[in-house]
CSV table of C-alpha atoms in Angstrom, one decimal:
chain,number,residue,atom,x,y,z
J,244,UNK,CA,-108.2,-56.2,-24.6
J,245,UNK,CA,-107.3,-52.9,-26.3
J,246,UNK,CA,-105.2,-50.0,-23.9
J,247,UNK,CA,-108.3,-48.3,-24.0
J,248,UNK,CA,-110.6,-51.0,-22.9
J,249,UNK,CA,-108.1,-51.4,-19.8
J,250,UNK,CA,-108.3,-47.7,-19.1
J,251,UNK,CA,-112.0,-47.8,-18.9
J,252,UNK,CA,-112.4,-50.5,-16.5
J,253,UNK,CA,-109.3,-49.2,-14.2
J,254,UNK,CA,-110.4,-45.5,-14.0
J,255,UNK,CA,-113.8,-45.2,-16.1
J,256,UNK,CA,-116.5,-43.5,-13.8
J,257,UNK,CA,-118.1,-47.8,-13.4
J,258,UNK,CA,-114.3,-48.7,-12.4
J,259,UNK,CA,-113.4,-50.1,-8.3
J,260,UNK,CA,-112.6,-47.4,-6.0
J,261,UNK,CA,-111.0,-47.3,-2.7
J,262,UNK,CA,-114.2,-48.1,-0.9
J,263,UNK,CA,-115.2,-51.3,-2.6
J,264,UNK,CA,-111.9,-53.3,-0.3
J,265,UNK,CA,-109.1,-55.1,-0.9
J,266,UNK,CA,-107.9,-54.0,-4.4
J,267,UNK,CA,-107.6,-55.9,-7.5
J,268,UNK,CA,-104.1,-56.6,-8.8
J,269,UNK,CA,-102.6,-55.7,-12.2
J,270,UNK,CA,-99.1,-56.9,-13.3
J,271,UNK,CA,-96.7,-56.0,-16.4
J,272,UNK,CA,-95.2,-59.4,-18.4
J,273,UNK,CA,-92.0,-58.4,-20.4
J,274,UNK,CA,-89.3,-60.5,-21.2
J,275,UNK,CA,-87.5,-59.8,-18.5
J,276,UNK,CA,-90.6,-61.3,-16.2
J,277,UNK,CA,-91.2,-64.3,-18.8
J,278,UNK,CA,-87.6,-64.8,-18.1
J,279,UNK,CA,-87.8,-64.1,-14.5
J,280,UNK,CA,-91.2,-66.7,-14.1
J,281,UNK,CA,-88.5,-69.5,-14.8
J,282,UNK,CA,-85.6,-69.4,-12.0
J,283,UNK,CA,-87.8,-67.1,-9.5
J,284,UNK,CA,-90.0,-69.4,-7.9
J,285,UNK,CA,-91.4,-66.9,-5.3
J,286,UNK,CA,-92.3,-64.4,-8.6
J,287,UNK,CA,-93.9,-66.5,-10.2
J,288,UNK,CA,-96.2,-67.7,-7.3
J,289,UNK,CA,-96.8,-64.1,-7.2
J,290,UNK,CA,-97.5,-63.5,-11.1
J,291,UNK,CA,-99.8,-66.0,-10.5
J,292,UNK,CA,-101.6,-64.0,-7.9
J,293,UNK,CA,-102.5,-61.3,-10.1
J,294,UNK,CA,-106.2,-60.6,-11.6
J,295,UNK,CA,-104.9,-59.3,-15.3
J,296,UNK,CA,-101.5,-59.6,-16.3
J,297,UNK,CA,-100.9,-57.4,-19.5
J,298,UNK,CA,-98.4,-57.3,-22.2
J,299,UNK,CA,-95.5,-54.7,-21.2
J,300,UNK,CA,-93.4,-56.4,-24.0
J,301,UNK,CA,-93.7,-56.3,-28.0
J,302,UNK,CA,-92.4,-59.7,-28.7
J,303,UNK,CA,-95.6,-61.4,-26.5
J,304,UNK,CA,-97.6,-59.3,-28.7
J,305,UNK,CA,-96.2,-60.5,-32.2
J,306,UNK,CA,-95.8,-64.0,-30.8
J,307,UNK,CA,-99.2,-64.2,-30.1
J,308,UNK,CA,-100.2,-63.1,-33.4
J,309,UNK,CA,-97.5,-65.6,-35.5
J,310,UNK,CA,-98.2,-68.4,-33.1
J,311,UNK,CA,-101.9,-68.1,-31.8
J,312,UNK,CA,-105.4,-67.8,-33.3
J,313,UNK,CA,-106.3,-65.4,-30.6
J,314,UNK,CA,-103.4,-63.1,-30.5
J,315,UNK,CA,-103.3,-60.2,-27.9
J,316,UNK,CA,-105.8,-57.4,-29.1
J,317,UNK,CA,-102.0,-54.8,-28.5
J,318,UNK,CA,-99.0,-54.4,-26.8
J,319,UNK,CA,-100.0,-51.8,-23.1
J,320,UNK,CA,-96.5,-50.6,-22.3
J,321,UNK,CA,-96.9,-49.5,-18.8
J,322,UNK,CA,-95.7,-46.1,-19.5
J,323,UNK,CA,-98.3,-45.9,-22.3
J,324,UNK,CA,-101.3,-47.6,-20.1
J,325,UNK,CA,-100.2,-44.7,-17.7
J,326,UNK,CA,-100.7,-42.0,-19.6
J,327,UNK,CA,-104.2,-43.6,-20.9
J,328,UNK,CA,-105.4,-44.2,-17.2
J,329,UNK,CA,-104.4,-40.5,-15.9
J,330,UNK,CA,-106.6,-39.5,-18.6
J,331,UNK,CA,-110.0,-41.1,-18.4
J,332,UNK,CA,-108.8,-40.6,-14.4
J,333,UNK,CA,-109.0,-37.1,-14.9
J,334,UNK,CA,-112.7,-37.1,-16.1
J,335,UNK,CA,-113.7,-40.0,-13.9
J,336,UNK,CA,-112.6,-38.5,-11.0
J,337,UNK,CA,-110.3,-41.6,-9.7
J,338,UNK,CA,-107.2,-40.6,-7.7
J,339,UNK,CA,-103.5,-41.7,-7.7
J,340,UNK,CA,-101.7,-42.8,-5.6
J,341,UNK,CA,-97.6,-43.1,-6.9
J,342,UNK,CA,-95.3,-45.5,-4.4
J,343,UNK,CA,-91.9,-46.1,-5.7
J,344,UNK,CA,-88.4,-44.3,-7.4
J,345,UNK,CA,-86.3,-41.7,-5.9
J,346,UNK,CA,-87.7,-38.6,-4.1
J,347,UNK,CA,-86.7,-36.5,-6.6
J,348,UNK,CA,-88.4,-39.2,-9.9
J,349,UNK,CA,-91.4,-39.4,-7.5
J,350,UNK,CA,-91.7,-35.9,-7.6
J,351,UNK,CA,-91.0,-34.8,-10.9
J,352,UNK,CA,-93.0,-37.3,-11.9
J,353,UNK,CA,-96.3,-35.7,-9.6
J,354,UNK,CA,-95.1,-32.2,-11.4
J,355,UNK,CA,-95.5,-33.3,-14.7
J,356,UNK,CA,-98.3,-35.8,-14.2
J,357,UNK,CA,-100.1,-32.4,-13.2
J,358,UNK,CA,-99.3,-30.3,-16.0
J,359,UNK,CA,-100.5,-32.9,-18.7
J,360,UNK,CA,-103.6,-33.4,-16.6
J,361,UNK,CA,-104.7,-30.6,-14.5
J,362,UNK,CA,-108.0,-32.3,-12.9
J,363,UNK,CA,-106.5,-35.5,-12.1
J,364,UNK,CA,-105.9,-36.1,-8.6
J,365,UNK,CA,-103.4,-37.3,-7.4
J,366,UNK,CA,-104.0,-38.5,-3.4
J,367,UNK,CA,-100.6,-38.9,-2.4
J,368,UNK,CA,-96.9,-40.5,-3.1
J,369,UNK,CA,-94.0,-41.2,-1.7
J,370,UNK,CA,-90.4,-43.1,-2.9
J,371,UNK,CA,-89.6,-46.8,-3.0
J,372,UNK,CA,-86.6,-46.6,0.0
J,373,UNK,CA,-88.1,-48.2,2.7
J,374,UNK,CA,-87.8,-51.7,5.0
J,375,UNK,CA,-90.6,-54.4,4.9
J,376,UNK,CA,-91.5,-53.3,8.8
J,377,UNK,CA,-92.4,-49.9,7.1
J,378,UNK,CA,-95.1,-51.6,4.8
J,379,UNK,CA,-97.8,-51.8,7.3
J,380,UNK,CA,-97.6,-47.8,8.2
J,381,UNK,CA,-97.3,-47.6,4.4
J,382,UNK,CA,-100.5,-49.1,3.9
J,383,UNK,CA,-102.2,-47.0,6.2
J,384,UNK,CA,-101.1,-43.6,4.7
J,385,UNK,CA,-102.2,-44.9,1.4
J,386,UNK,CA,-105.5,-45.8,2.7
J,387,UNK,CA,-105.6,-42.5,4.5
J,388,UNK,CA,-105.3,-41.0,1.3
J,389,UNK,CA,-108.3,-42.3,-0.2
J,390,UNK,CA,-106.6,-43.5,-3.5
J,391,UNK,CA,-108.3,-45.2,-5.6
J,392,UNK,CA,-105.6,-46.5,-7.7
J,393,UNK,CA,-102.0,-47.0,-6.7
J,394,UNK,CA,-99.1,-47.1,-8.9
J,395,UNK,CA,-96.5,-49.1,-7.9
J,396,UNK,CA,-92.9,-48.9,-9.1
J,397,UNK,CA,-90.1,-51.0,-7.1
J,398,UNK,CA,-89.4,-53.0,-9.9
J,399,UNK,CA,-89.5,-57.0,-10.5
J,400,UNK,CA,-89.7,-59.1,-8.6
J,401,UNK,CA,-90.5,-56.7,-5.1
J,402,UNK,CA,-93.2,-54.8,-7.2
J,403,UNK,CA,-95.2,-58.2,-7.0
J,404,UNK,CA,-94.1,-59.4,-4.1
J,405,UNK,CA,-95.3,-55.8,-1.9
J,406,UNK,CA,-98.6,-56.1,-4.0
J,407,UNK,CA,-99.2,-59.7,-3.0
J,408,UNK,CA,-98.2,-59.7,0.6
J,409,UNK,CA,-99.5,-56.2,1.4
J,410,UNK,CA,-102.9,-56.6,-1.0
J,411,UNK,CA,-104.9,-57.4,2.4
J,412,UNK,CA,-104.2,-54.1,4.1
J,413,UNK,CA,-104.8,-51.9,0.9
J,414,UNK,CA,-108.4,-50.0,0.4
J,415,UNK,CA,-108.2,-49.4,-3.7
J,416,UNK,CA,-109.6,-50.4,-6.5
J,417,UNK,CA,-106.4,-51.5,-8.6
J,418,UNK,CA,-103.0,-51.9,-7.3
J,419,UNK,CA,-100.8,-51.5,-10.5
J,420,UNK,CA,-97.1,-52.6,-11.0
J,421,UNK,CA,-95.0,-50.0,-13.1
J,422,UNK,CA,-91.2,-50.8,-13.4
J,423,UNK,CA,-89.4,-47.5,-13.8
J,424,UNK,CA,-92.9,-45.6,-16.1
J,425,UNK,CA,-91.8,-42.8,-13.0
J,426,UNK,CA,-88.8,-42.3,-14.5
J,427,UNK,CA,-90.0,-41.9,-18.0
J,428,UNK,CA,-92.6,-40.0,-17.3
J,429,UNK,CA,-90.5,-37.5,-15.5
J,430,UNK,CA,-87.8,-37.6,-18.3
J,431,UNK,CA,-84.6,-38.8,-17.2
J,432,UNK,CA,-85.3,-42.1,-19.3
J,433,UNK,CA,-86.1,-41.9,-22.9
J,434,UNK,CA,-88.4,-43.7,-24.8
J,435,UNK,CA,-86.9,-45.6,-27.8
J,436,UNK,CA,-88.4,-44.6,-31.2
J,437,UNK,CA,-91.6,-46.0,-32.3
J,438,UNK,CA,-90.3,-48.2,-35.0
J,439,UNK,CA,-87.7,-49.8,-32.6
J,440,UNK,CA,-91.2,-50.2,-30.2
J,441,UNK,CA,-93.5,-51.5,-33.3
J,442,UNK,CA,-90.7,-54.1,-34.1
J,443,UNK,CA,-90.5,-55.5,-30.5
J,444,UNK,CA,-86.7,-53.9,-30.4
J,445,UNK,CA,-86.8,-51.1,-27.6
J,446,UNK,CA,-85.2,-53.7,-25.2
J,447,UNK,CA,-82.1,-53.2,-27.9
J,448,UNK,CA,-82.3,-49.4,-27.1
J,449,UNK,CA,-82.7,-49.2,-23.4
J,450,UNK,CA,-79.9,-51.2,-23.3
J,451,UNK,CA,-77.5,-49.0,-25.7
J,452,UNK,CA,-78.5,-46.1,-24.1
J,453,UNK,CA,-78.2,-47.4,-20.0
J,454,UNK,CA,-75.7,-49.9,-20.6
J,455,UNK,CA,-73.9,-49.9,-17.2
J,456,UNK,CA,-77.5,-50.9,-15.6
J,457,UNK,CA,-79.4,-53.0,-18.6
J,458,UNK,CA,-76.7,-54.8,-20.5
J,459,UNK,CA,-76.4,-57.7,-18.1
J,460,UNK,CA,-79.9,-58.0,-17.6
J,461,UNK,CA,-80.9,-57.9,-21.1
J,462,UNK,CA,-78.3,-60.1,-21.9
J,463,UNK,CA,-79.1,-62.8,-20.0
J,464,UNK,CA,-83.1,-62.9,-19.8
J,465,UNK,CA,-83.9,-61.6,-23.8
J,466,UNK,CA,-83.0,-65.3,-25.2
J,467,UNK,CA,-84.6,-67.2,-22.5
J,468,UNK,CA,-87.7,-65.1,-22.9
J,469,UNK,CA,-87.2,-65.7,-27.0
J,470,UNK,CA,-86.8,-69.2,-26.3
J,471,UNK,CA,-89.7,-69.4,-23.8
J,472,UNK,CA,-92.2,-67.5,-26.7
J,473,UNK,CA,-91.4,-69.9,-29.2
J,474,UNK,CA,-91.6,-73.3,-27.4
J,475,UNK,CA,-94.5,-72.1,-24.6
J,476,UNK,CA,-96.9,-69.7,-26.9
J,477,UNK,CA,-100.1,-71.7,-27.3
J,478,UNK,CA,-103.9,-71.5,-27.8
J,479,UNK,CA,-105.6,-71.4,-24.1
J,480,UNK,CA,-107.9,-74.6,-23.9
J,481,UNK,CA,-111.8,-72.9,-23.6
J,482,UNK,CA,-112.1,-73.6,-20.0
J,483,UNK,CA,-108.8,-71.7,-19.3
J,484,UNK,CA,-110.0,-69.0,-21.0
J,485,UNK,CA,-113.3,-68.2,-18.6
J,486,UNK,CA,-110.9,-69.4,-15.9
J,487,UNK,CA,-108.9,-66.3,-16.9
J,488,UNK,CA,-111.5,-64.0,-17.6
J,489,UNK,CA,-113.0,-65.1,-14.4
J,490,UNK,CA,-110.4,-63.9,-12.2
């Protein structure tokens, strides 16, 4: 499914809304979570959960196109499929809700999210620093706000994991994992350029340029997840395939 085919049926003017129930879920793969989906039990019961899980990551992309005979349509960086939703959002009328960052990312990232799109609303926010007794008020302010999709960005694997377990108290239509895209999209993280993007290599410049807080992570997942693409990419069988589309 193309980035624009995803906008349409998360924020088109025929997409869920806060009054059609408990929301449906939408979770980022990147290497990192491929990686992740093989000593985290409890994330990947939660990836699992999810009713689309879309390509964050280049390599999936080129892996399914080297490996498969139905390779993914294109990569939807989060950060990307943000920008996309805000903006068929805006003339839709669906409303954002933004949970997750610092005060200060969360905010910035409202600012600016207004300036690029002045008739996109955006319901309410607030940052990621709270307790798991919080959730439940949480929930309720979210619903209060009448959001119709919420944006959630505590990073793997309690992204999922608040999605999952709080998914029965939420009035949306999608519920949305985003990583850091706040911080991007406010501008103290910088996108790497689009060749390094195209060739599946901006893992190799977010780690350069945050070293102190990516190295280690990058180091250790990027070849597990290289490994995993190589000896796990297949063709779904055809009944997987409507079980997936299905979902």
């Amino acid at each position: 499914m193309s980035r624009q085919a995803l906008a349409g049926m998360m924020a088109g003017a025929s997409s869920a809304t806060a009054a059609d129930g408990p929301p449906r879920l939408a979770f980022d793969l990147n290497g990192q979570g491929l990686a992740m989906s093989v000593w985290n039990g409890d994330y990947r019961s939660n990836l699992l959960m999810a009713d689309l899980v879309h390509a964050d990551g280049q390599p999936l992309v080129i892996a399914s196109r080297i490996l498969t005979g139905t390779p993914i349509a294109e990569r939807s960086a989060t950060t990307d499929m943000f920008h996309d939703l805000a903006a068929v959002a805006q003339q839709s009328g669906r409303s954002f809700y933004l949970l997750g960052g610092t005060e200060e990312v969360n905010r910035d990232c409202a600012r600016k999210l207004q300036d690029l799109y002045p008739a996109l609303r955006i319901a309410g926010r607030r940052d990621g620093f709270f307790s798991r007794a919080e959730e439940p008020a949480i929930c309720a302010e979210i619903n209060a706000s009448g959001a119709d999709i919420i944006w959630v960005g505590l990073g793997k694997p309690n992204e999922q994991a608040f999605c999952v377990r709080n998914r029965p108290l939420l009035r949306a239509g999608w519920v949305i994992t985003c990583g850091g895209c706040f911080n991007f999209v406010a501008g103290t993280y910088r996108r790497a350029p689009q060749w390094m993007q195209d060739a599946g290599l901006e893992w190799i410049f977010r780690m350069v340029t945050r070293p102190r807080q990516l190295a280690w992570r990058y180091l250790t997942t990027s070849p597990l997840a290289f490994l995993l693409l190589l000896l796990r990419t297949h063709e779904c069988s055809p009944t997987a395939q409507r079980q997936t589309h299905a979902r």
